[in-house]
Coordinates of C-alpha atoms and ligand atoms in Angstrom, one line a residue:
M221 CA 83.6 121.4 117.5
Q222 CA 81.9 118.1 117.1
R223 CA 78.7 117.2 119.0
L224 CA 77.9 113.6 119.9
S225 CA 75.1 112.2 121.8
G226 CA 74.8 109.4 124.3
T227 CA 72.7 108.2 127.3
P228 CA 72.7 110.6 130.3
A229 CA 74.0 108.5 133.2
S230 CA 74.9 110.9 136.0
S231 CA 73.8 114.5 135.9
G232 CA 76.1 117.5 135.9
V233 CA 78.5 119.3 133.5
A234 CA 82.2 118.7 133.1
R235 CA 84.7 120.3 130.7
G236 CA 88.5 119.8 130.5
P237 CA 91.2 117.6 129.1
W238 CA 90.4 113.9 128.7
A239 CA 92.4 110.7 129.2
R240 CA 91.6 107.4 127.7
V241 CA 91.6 104.2 129.7
E242 CA 92.2 100.9 127.9
A243 CA 90.7 97.7 129.1
P244 CA 93.4 95.5 130.6
H245 CA 94.5 92.6 128.3
E246 CA 95.6 89.2 129.2
P247 CA 99.4 89.0 129.4
E248 CA 101.4 86.4 127.3
T249 CA 101.6 82.9 128.6
R250 CA 104.8 80.7 128.4
T251 CA 105.3 77.0 128.6
I252 CA 107.9 75.8 131.2
A253 CA 110.2 72.9 131.9
P254 CA 109.0 70.7 134.8
A255 CA 112.0 71.9 136.9
Q256 CA 110.6 75.5 136.8
A257 CA 107.3 74.5 138.3
E258 CA 108.3 75.3 141.9
A259 CA 109.5 78.8 140.9
E260 CA 106.2 79.4 139.1
R261 CA 104.2 78.3 142.2
V262 CA 106.2 80.9 144.3
R263 CA 105.5 83.6 141.6
L264 CA 101.8 82.7 141.6
T265 CA 101.5 83.0 145.4
A266 CA 103.3 86.3 145.5
A267 CA 101.1 87.7 142.6
A268 CA 97.9 86.5 144.3
E269 CA 98.9 88.2 147.5
R270 CA 99.8 91.4 145.7
A271 CA 96.5 91.4 143.8
A272 CA 94.6 90.7 147.1
A273 CA 96.3 93.5 148.9
E274 CA 95.6 96.0 146.0
L275 CA 91.9 95.0 146.0
E276 CA 91.7 95.4 149.7
A277 CA 93.3 98.8 149.5
I278 CA 90.8 99.8 146.8
G279 CA 87.9 98.5 148.9
E280 CA 89.1 100.3 152.0
R281 CA 89.6 103.6 150.2
V282 CA 86.2 103.4 148.5
A283 CA 84.5 102.6 151.8
A284 CA 86.4 105.4 153.6
E285 CA 85.2 107.8 151.0
G286 CA 81.7 107.0 152.2
H287 CA 80.7 104.2 149.9
P288 CA 80.8 101.1 152.0
E289 CA 78.6 99.0 149.6
E290 CA 80.8 99.7 146.6
G291 CA 83.9 99.0 148.9
A292 CA 82.5 95.6 149.8
I293 CA 82.7 94.6 146.1
F294 CA 86.4 94.9 146.2
E295 CA 86.7 93.3 149.6
A296 CA 84.9 90.2 148.2
Q297 CA 87.3 90.3 145.2
A298 CA 90.3 90.3 147.6
Q299 CA 89.0 87.2 149.3
M300 CA 88.7 85.5 145.9
A301 CA 92.3 86.4 145.1
R302 CA 93.3 84.5 148.4
D303 CA 90.9 81.7 147.7
P304 CA 92.8 78.4 148.2
A305 CA 90.6 76.7 145.6
L306 CA 91.9 79.2 142.9
A307 CA 95.5 78.6 144.1
A308 CA 95.2 74.8 144.1
L309 CA 93.7 74.7 140.6
A310 CA 96.4 77.0 139.2
E311 CA 99.1 74.9 140.8
Q312 CA 97.6 71.8 139.3
V313 CA 97.7 73.6 135.9
I314 CA 101.4 74.5 136.4
D315 CA 102.2 70.9 137.2
E316 CA 100.1 69.1 134.6
R317 CA 100.1 71.4 131.6
H318 CA 103.6 72.9 132.1
V319 CA 102.5 76.5 131.7
D320 CA 103.8 79.5 133.7
A321 CA 102.0 81.2 136.6
V322 CA 100.4 83.7 134.2
G323 CA 98.8 81.0 132.0
A324 CA 98.0 78.8 135.0
V325 CA 96.0 81.4 136.9
L326 CA 94.1 82.5 133.8
E327 CA 93.2 78.9 133.0
A328 CA 92.2 78.3 136.7
G329 CA 90.1 81.5 136.6
R330 CA 88.4 80.3 133.5
E331 CA 87.7 76.8 134.9
L332 CA 86.4 78.1 138.2
A333 CA 84.2 80.6 136.5
Q334 CA 82.8 77.9 134.3
Q335 CA 82.1 75.7 137.3
L336 CA 80.3 78.5 139.0
R337 CA 78.2 79.0 135.9
E338 CA 77.3 75.3 135.8
V339 CA 76.1 75.0 139.4
G340 CA 72.8 76.4 138.2
D341 CA 72.6 79.0 140.9
E342 CA 72.4 82.3 139.1
L343 CA 73.9 84.2 142.0
L344 CA 77.0 82.0 141.8
A345 CA 77.0 82.5 138.0
A346 CA 77.2 86.2 138.5
R347 CA 80.3 85.7 140.6
A348 CA 81.9 84.1 137.6
A349 CA 82.7 87.5 136.1
D350 CA 84.4 88.5 139.3
V351 CA 86.5 85.4 139.4
A352 CA 87.7 86.0 135.8
D353 CA 88.4 89.6 136.7
V354 CA 90.5 88.6 139.8
A355 CA 92.4 86.0 137.9
L356 CA 93.3 88.5 135.2
R357 CA 94.6 90.9 137.9
I358 CA 96.8 88.1 139.4
A359 CA 98.1 87.1 136.0
R360 CA 99.0 90.7 135.3
R361 CA 100.9 91.0 138.6
A362 CA 102.7 87.7 137.9
A363 CA 103.7 89.0 134.5
G364 CA 104.7 92.3 136.0
V365 CA 102.5 94.3 133.6
P366 CA 101.3 97.6 134.9
D367 CA 97.7 98.4 134.5
P368 CA 97.4 99.7 131.0
G369 CA 97.1 103.3 130.2
L370 CA 95.7 104.0 133.7
P371 CA 96.2 107.8 133.7
R372 CA 97.9 109.3 136.7
L373 CA 95.5 112.2 136.7
D374 CA 97.9 115.0 137.6
H375 CA 95.1 117.4 136.9
P376 CA 91.3 117.3 136.7
T377 CA 90.4 115.0 133.8
I378 CA 87.5 113.5 132.0
I379 CA 87.9 109.7 131.6
V380 CA 87.1 108.3 128.2
A381 CA 86.9 104.6 127.5
E382 CA 85.1 101.9 125.6
D383 CA 83.9 100.6 128.9
L384 CA 85.3 100.6 132.4
P385 CA 85.4 97.7 134.8
P386 CA 84.5 98.7 138.4
S387 CA 88.0 98.1 139.8
V388 CA 89.5 100.5 137.3
T389 CA 86.8 103.1 138.0
A390 CA 87.5 102.9 141.7
T391 CA 91.2 103.2 141.2
L392 CA 91.0 106.6 139.6
R393 CA 91.7 109.5 141.9
R394 CA 88.3 110.9 142.6
D395 CA 89.5 114.4 143.4
R396 CA 91.0 114.7 139.9
L397 CA 88.0 113.0 138.1
L398 CA 85.8 115.5 136.3
G399 CA 83.5 112.9 134.7
F400 CA 83.2 109.8 132.5
A401 CA 82.3 109.4 128.8
L402 CA 82.0 105.9 127.6
E403 CA 81.5 104.6 124.1
S404 CA 79.5 101.6 125.3
G405 CA 77.5 100.9 128.4
S406 CA 74.1 102.0 129.6
A407 CA 72.8 104.1 132.5
T408 CA 73.0 101.0 134.6
A409 CA 76.6 100.2 133.8
H410 CA 79.0 99.9 136.8
A411 CA 80.8 103.1 135.9
A412 CA 77.5 104.9 135.7
I413 CA 76.3 103.6 139.0
L414 CA 79.6 104.6 140.7
A415 CA 79.4 108.0 139.0
R416 CA 76.0 108.6 140.5
A417 CA 77.2 107.4 143.9
Y418 CA 80.2 109.8 143.6
G419 CA 78.0 112.6 142.2
I420 CA 80.2 113.2 139.1
P421 CA 78.8 113.7 135.6
A422 CA 78.7 110.7 133.2
V423 CA 77.5 110.0 129.7
V424 CA 77.5 106.5 128.4
G425 CA 76.7 104.7 125.1
V426 CA 78.3 107.5 123.0
Q427 CA 78.6 106.0 119.6
G428 CA 81.7 107.1 117.7
L429 CA 83.2 108.7 120.7
L430 CA 86.7 107.1 120.6
A431 CA 87.0 107.8 116.8
A432 CA 86.0 111.4 117.3
L433 CA 88.5 112.3 120.0
T434 CA 91.0 115.1 119.2
P435 CA 93.8 116.4 121.5
G436 CA 91.6 119.3 122.5
D437 CA 89.2 119.5 125.4
L438 CA 86.0 117.6 125.9
A439 CA 82.8 118.7 127.5
I440 CA 80.0 116.5 128.7
D441 CA 76.5 117.2 130.1
G442 CA 75.4 114.2 132.1
S443 CA 71.8 115.5 132.3
T444 CA 71.3 115.6 128.5
G445 CA 73.8 113.1 127.2
D446 CA 75.6 115.7 125.1
V447 CA 79.3 115.3 124.5
F448 CA 81.2 118.1 122.7
V449 CA 84.7 117.4 121.2
E450 CA 86.6 120.7 121.3
P451 CA 83.6 122.8 122.4
D452 CA 83.5 126.3 121.0
A453 CA 83.4 129.4 123.2
A454 CA 79.6 129.7 123.0
T455 CA 79.0 126.1 124.0
V456 CA 81.5 126.4 126.9
A457 CA 79.7 129.6 128.1
E458 CA 76.3 127.8 127.8
L459 CA 77.6 124.7 129.7
E460 CA 79.1 126.9 132.4
R461 CA 75.8 128.6 132.8
R462 CA 74.1 125.3 133.1
A463 CA 76.7 124.1 135.6
E464 CA 76.3 127.2 137.8
Q465 CA 72.5 126.9 137.6
S466 CA 72.5 123.3 138.7
R467 CA 75.0 124.0 141.5
R468 CA 72.9 126.7 142.9
A469 CA 69.7 124.7 142.5
D470 CA 71.3 121.8 144.2
V471 CA 72.5 123.8 147.2
Q472 CA 69.1 125.5 147.5
A473 CA 67.3 122.2 147.2
R474 CA 69.3 120.5 149.9
S475 CA 68.9 123.4 152.3
E476 CA 65.1 123.2 151.8
A477 CA 64.8 119.4 151.8
S478 CA 63.6 119.1 155.4
L479 CA 60.8 121.7 155.0
P480 CA 57.4 120.0 154.9
A481 CA 55.4 120.2 151.6
T482 CA 52.4 121.8 153.3
T483 CA 50.1 124.3 151.7
R484 CA 49.7 127.7 153.3
D485 CA 46.3 126.5 154.7
G486 CA 47.8 123.4 156.2
I487 CA 47.2 120.5 153.8
E488 CA 50.1 118.2 153.9
I489 CA 51.4 116.7 150.7
T490 CA 53.7 113.7 150.7
L491 CA 56.6 114.0 148.2
L492 CA 58.1 110.7 147.0
A493 CA 60.9 109.8 144.6
N494 CA 60.9 107.8 141.4
I495 CA 64.1 105.7 141.1
G496 CA 65.5 103.2 138.7
T497 CA 68.4 101.8 140.7
P498 CA 69.1 101.6 144.5
E499 CA 72.1 103.9 144.0
E500 CA 69.7 106.8 143.4
A501 CA 68.2 106.4 146.8
A502 CA 70.9 108.4 148.7
R503 CA 70.4 111.6 146.6
A504 CA 66.6 111.3 146.8
V505 CA 66.8 111.0 150.6
A506 CA 69.1 114.0 150.8
L507 CA 66.6 116.0 148.7
G508 CA 63.8 115.2 151.1
A509 CA 61.9 112.3 149.5
Q510 CA 59.6 110.7 152.0
G511 CA 59.8 107.3 150.4
V512 CA 59.8 105.9 146.9
G513 CA 56.5 106.1 144.9
L514 CA 57.9 104.2 141.9
F515 CA 61.0 101.9 141.7
R516 CA 61.2 101.1 138.0
T517 CA 62.7 97.6 138.2
E518 CA 63.3 97.4 134.4
F519 CA 66.8 98.6 134.9
L520 CA 67.7 95.5 136.9
F521 CA 66.6 93.4 134.0
M522 CA 68.1 95.3 131.1
E523 CA 71.6 95.4 129.8
R524 CA 72.4 91.9 131.0
P525 CA 72.4 88.5 129.4
T526 CA 70.1 86.7 131.9
E527 CA 67.4 87.5 134.3
P528 CA 68.5 88.8 137.7
T529 CA 68.0 86.2 140.3
E530 CA 65.6 86.5 143.2
D531 CA 68.7 86.9 145.5
E532 CA 70.1 89.7 143.4
Q533 CA 66.7 91.4 143.3
A534 CA 66.2 91.0 147.0
A535 CA 69.6 92.7 147.6
A536 CA 68.8 95.6 145.3
Y537 CA 65.4 96.2 146.8
R538 CA 66.7 95.9 150.3
E539 CA 69.4 98.5 149.6
A540 CA 66.7 101.0 148.6
V541 CA 64.5 99.9 151.6
E542 CA 67.3 100.4 154.1
A543 CA 68.1 103.9 152.6
F544 CA 64.5 105.0 153.1
S545 CA 63.2 103.2 156.1
P546 CA 61.0 104.1 158.0
Y547 CA 59.5 105.5 154.8
P548 CA 58.1 103.0 152.3
V549 CA 59.5 101.9 149.0
T550 CA 57.1 101.1 146.2
I551 CA 58.5 98.4 143.8
R552 CA 56.8 98.2 140.4
L553 CA 56.7 94.8 138.9
L554 CA 58.5 94.5 135.6
D555 CA 57.0 96.8 132.9
V556 CA 58.5 95.3 129.7
G557 CA 57.3 94.0 126.4
G558 CA 56.0 96.0 123.5
D559 CA 58.5 98.7 122.9
K560 CA 60.9 97.7 125.7
P561 CA 62.2 94.3 124.7
I562 CA 64.6 92.3 126.8
P563 CA 66.9 90.0 124.9
Y564 CA 66.4 86.9 127.1
L565 CA 62.6 87.3 127.1
P566 CA 61.8 86.6 123.4
M567 CA 58.4 87.8 122.4
A568 CA 56.5 87.7 119.1
P569 CA 56.5 90.9 117.1
E570 CA 53.3 92.8 117.5
A571 CA 51.5 95.3 115.2
N572 CA 50.7 97.6 118.2
P573 CA 53.3 97.0 120.9
F574 CA 51.8 99.6 123.3
L575 CA 48.5 97.8 123.1
G576 CA 50.1 94.4 123.2
V577 CA 51.6 91.9 125.7
R578 CA 53.2 94.5 128.0
A579 CA 53.9 94.5 131.7
L580 CA 51.5 92.4 133.8
R581 CA 50.1 90.8 130.7
L582 CA 53.3 88.8 130.5
A583 CA 52.1 86.9 133.7
A584 CA 49.9 84.7 131.6
T585 CA 52.9 83.0 129.9
R586 CA 55.7 83.9 132.3
P587 CA 54.4 84.1 135.9
G588 CA 57.8 83.0 137.2
I589 CA 59.3 86.5 136.5
F590 CA 56.7 88.2 138.7
L591 CA 56.8 85.5 141.4
A592 CA 60.5 86.0 141.8
Q593 CA 60.0 89.7 142.0
L594 CA 57.3 89.4 144.6
R595 CA 59.4 87.0 146.7
A596 CA 62.4 89.3 146.5
A597 CA 60.2 92.3 147.5
M598 CA 58.7 90.3 150.5
R599 CA 62.3 89.4 151.6
A600 CA 63.4 93.0 151.4
A601 CA 60.4 94.0 153.5
V602 CA 62.1 92.6 156.5
A603 CA 64.3 95.7 156.4
G604 CA 61.4 98.3 156.2
P605 CA 58.0 99.0 154.7
V606 CA 57.6 97.8 151.1
K607 CA 54.7 98.1 148.6
V608 CA 54.4 96.3 145.3
M609 CA 52.4 97.6 142.4
A610 CA 51.5 96.0 139.1
P611 CA 51.8 98.1 135.9
M612 CA 49.2 98.2 133.1
V613 CA 46.3 96.8 135.1
A614 CA 43.1 96.9 133.0
D615 CA 40.4 95.6 135.3
A616 CA 39.4 93.5 138.3
G617 CA 40.8 90.4 136.6
D618 CA 44.3 91.8 136.4
A619 CA 44.1 92.9 140.0
A620 CA 43.1 89.4 141.0
T621 CA 46.1 88.1 139.0
L622 CA 48.4 90.3 141.2
L623 CA 46.7 89.1 144.4
S624 CA 47.0 85.5 143.5
L625 CA 50.7 85.8 142.4
A626 CA 51.4 87.5 145.7
E627 CA 49.7 84.7 147.6
E628 CA 51.8 82.1 145.7
A629 CA 55.0 84.0 146.4
R630 CA 54.2 84.3 150.1
A631 CA 53.4 80.5 150.4
E632 CA 56.7 79.6 148.7
L633 CA 58.7 81.8 151.1
Q634 CA 56.9 80.3 154.0
A635 CA 57.5 76.7 152.7
R636 CA 61.2 77.5 152.3
G637 CA 61.4 79.0 155.8
E638 CA 62.8 82.2 154.3
P639 CA 62.4 85.4 156.5
F640 CA 59.9 87.8 154.8
A641 CA 57.4 90.4 155.7
P642 CA 54.1 91.4 154.2
V643 CA 54.0 94.0 151.4
G644 CA 51.2 96.4 150.5
L645 CA 49.7 95.5 147.1
G646 CA 48.5 98.0 144.6
V647 CA 48.1 98.8 140.9
M648 CA 49.2 101.4 138.5
L649 CA 46.3 103.3 136.8
E650 CA 47.5 103.8 133.3
I651 CA 44.5 102.7 131.3
P652 CA 41.4 104.8 131.4
G653 CA 39.1 101.8 131.6
A654 CA 40.9 100.6 134.7
I655 CA 39.9 103.8 136.5
L656 CA 36.3 103.7 135.2
V657 CA 35.7 100.3 136.7
G658 CA 37.8 101.0 139.8
D659 CA 34.8 100.4 142.1
S660 CA 34.9 96.7 141.1
Y661 CA 38.4 96.1 142.6
F662 CA 40.0 99.0 144.4
A663 CA 38.7 97.8 147.8
R664 CA 40.8 94.6 147.5
L665 CA 44.0 96.6 147.3
A666 CA 46.0 98.8 149.6
F667 CA 46.7 101.6 147.1
A668 CA 46.7 102.7 143.5
S669 CA 49.1 105.0 141.6
L670 CA 48.3 107.0 138.5
G671 CA 50.9 106.5 135.8
T672 CA 50.0 109.6 133.9
N673 CA 52.6 109.1 131.2
D674 CA 50.8 106.1 129.8
L675 CA 47.4 107.3 130.9
L676 CA 47.7 110.4 128.7
Q677 CA 48.8 108.3 125.7
Y678 CA 45.9 105.9 126.1
T679 CA 43.4 108.7 126.8
L680 CA 44.2 110.8 123.8
A681 CA 45.6 108.1 121.5
V682 CA 48.9 109.8 121.4
D683 CA 52.2 107.9 121.2
R684 CA 54.2 109.2 124.2
G685 CA 57.5 109.1 122.2
N686 CA 56.4 110.8 119.0
P687 CA 57.8 114.4 118.9
D688 CA 55.4 115.3 116.1
L689 CA 52.5 115.0 118.5
A690 CA 53.8 117.6 121.0
R691 CA 50.6 119.5 121.0
Y692 CA 48.8 116.6 122.7
Q693 CA 51.5 115.7 125.1
D694 CA 50.7 118.1 127.9
S695 CA 49.3 116.1 130.9
L696 CA 47.3 119.1 131.9
H697 CA 44.7 118.2 129.3
P698 CA 41.2 118.5 130.8
A699 CA 40.4 114.9 129.8
L700 CA 43.3 113.6 131.9
L701 CA 42.2 115.8 134.9
R702 CA 38.7 114.4 134.7
L703 CA 40.1 110.9 134.8
V704 CA 42.3 111.8 137.8
R705 CA 39.2 113.1 139.5
E706 CA 37.4 109.8 138.8
A707 CA 40.3 108.0 140.3
V708 CA 40.3 110.2 143.4
E709 CA 36.6 109.7 144.0
R710 CA 36.7 105.9 143.5
A711 CA 39.9 105.5 145.7
D712 CA 38.2 107.6 148.5
R713 CA 35.1 105.4 148.3
A714 CA 37.2 102.3 148.5
G715 CA 39.3 103.8 151.3
I716 CA 42.6 103.2 149.5
E717 CA 45.6 105.5 149.1
L718 CA 46.1 107.1 145.7
S719 CA 49.3 108.7 144.4
V720 CA 50.6 110.0 141.1
C721 CA 53.9 108.8 139.8
G722 CA 53.9 109.9 136.2
E723 CA 56.1 112.9 135.1
M724 CA 53.1 115.1 135.7
A725 CA 53.8 114.9 139.5
G726 CA 57.2 116.5 139.0
D727 CA 55.9 119.5 136.9
A728 CA 55.2 122.2 139.4
A729 CA 52.1 123.6 137.7
A730 CA 50.7 120.2 137.1
A731 CA 51.4 119.1 140.7
L732 CA 49.3 122.0 141.9
A733 CA 46.5 120.9 139.6
L734 CA 46.7 117.4 141.1
V735 CA 46.6 118.8 144.6
G736 CA 43.6 120.8 143.6
I737 CA 41.8 117.6 142.4
G738 CA 42.5 115.9 145.7
I739 CA 45.9 114.0 145.2
R740 CA 47.9 114.0 148.4
K741 CA 51.0 111.9 147.3
L742 CA 53.2 112.9 144.5
S743 CA 56.1 110.8 143.2
M744 CA 58.8 112.3 140.9
A745 CA 62.4 112.3 139.8
A746 CA 64.5 113.5 142.7
G747 CA 65.6 116.6 140.8
S748 CA 62.0 117.9 140.8
L749 CA 61.4 117.6 144.5
A750 CA 62.6 121.1 145.4
A751 CA 60.5 122.9 142.8
V752 CA 57.3 121.0 143.6
R753 CA 57.9 121.5 147.4
R754 CA 58.3 125.3 146.8
A755 CA 55.1 125.4 144.7
V756 CA 53.1 123.5 147.2
R757 CA 54.3 125.7 150.1
G758 CA 53.3 128.8 148.1
V759 CA 49.6 128.1 147.6
D760 CA 46.4 127.6 149.6
E761 CA 44.8 124.3 149.0
S762 CA 41.4 126.0 148.8
R763 CA 42.6 128.2 146.0
V764 CA 44.1 125.3 143.9
R765 CA 40.9 123.3 144.5
E766 CA 38.8 126.2 143.1
E767 CA 41.1 126.4 140.1
A768 CA 41.0 122.7 139.5
L769 CA 37.2 122.7 139.5
A770 CA 37.2 125.4 136.9
A771 CA 39.9 123.6 134.9
L772 CA 37.8 120.6 134.5
G773 CA 35.6 122.7 132.2
D774 CA 38.5 124.2 130.2
A775 CA 38.9 123.4 126.6
S776 CA 42.6 122.8 126.3
A777 CA 45.7 121.9 128.2
A778 CA 47.1 125.3 127.4
A779 CA 44.2 127.0 129.3
V780 CA 44.7 124.7 132.3
R781 CA 48.4 125.3 132.3
A782 CA 48.0 129.1 132.2
R783 CA 45.8 128.8 135.4
F784 CA 48.2 126.8 137.4
Q785 CA 51.4 128.4 136.0
A786 CA 50.2 131.6 137.5
L787 CA 50.1 130.0 140.9
V788 CA 53.6 128.5 140.8
G789 CA 55.9 130.5 143.0
G790 CA 53.1 131.6 145.4
R791 CA 51.7 134.3 143.1
D792 CA 48.1 133.5 143.9
G793 CA 47.6 136.8 145.7
G794 CA 45.7 135.1 148.5
Ligands
PEP948 C1 53.6 106.2 133.7 O1 53.2 105.6 132.7 O2 53.2 107.3 134.0 C2 54.7 105.6 134.5 C3 55.1 106.2 135.7 O3 55.3 104.5 134.1 P1 56.5 104.6 132.9 O4 56.8 106.0 132.6 O5 57.6 103.8 133.4 O6 55.7 103.9 131.8
MG949 MG1 53.7 103.5 132.4

């Protein structure tokens, strides 16, 4: 057995035989005599029509399987295959450069893609990749080359590849698809997104995967990123146990999704989801999320060569807003810099990246990024309620920056005549000082949300990613609870909403502590909703309030945890 590790991209466990999918290559091109030009034109037209029909069929099938938005990608590609501009350009290449239909359509695809890139509109530039993809499909049809190595999937199979273009992913028979393991790619790669939409496990970015393959079975765990080549009996047993556990938990969670998260003495808690891509919305809705408390927009910006356009962002935000409406979606402005670099946003190296030019602090030099995000959010707000929050706000000055950026974005949309709707504006409380001076700016905002992951690291001076500091990394530390209580009091005084969107909110024991301190909105990974809902329904608010008061005087996170762990599962005896 060999164990490899990649990025978890779509949760679940799969084990079985694997099949490798090769990326389609360009077929060979021939030069022709002028007399053959007409025959090549006929070949071109037939190939384009065949490619269009294939793409249409893929789109229809994907849509019929319940994924209309993914289906629309292929419908758009089918239209490109029938685009008269592509045909005219290819015919011109046949006539003028004396190449066959294969070479002509490839050349025409390249030229058209280049033209799209040069228009200066980033949305059109994004279409360039699609044009090249479509031209390649037509060329392959003209050459009569079958799609390479596309496995027939006679039996349930794990698909392995360097990377997978979306059209190939959608061509695979879903009922025989156990999962994906890709050598390259990220959690935001097309294949990963489709895998999440389909609900099948996927692991991406598995270095050394293709070289490690043997004829034996493969096993993947899409929740941990583990990949096992020829898993041994003990590993298989463990994976089967995990699979069974997650199947049962999922069935149970969905059946309880519509139950209110209300304590036994009638205090209602709102449970929200943290998402990173709009594709995660459907599952969060199914698991009973009453909105999105944190949409981490970094995923839209990473793993791509250029910044996403305002239009692309508006479409992504709108997708999430439509999935949740009438519940609100809270979009967090870009939280990069420091330890999360983006290749096209070059930044000077810093000695202390976590204390450096992170998040909203980038607005001083690059306000355009945040303005585009705000405009996109305001446009998406036409489809349902939207809130926007700024990460890493330190004080009233930062809050003022957010408000003035929002005003500028609003004015620009108005000047353009673009439809938009107002958004609620708020801040993330991740810096202790920002809470302590909350009275000086909370009242100007609609809400605040506690980012307890960073708040803990800045409160205890503990790098959140350093495994050697595990002793300090429990968010139930009394120091953190005291800061949360400060935030609750100041938010109440200012009359603004307060939620928690750090991982703490999805930890059942910690969630009870937060309710005890006065938090009424908890935002977490969709997978945690069921456990937190159950914990909330099992306690009296009066009891957790008492425990929270006592916990503020505890000496350690372990002591606090022991108190609230005892209450998880309704074991409070009251
Ligand atoms: C946090 O810091 O608690 C938070 C939710 O933001 P992130 O984990 O994305 O830094
Ligand atoms: Mg944070």
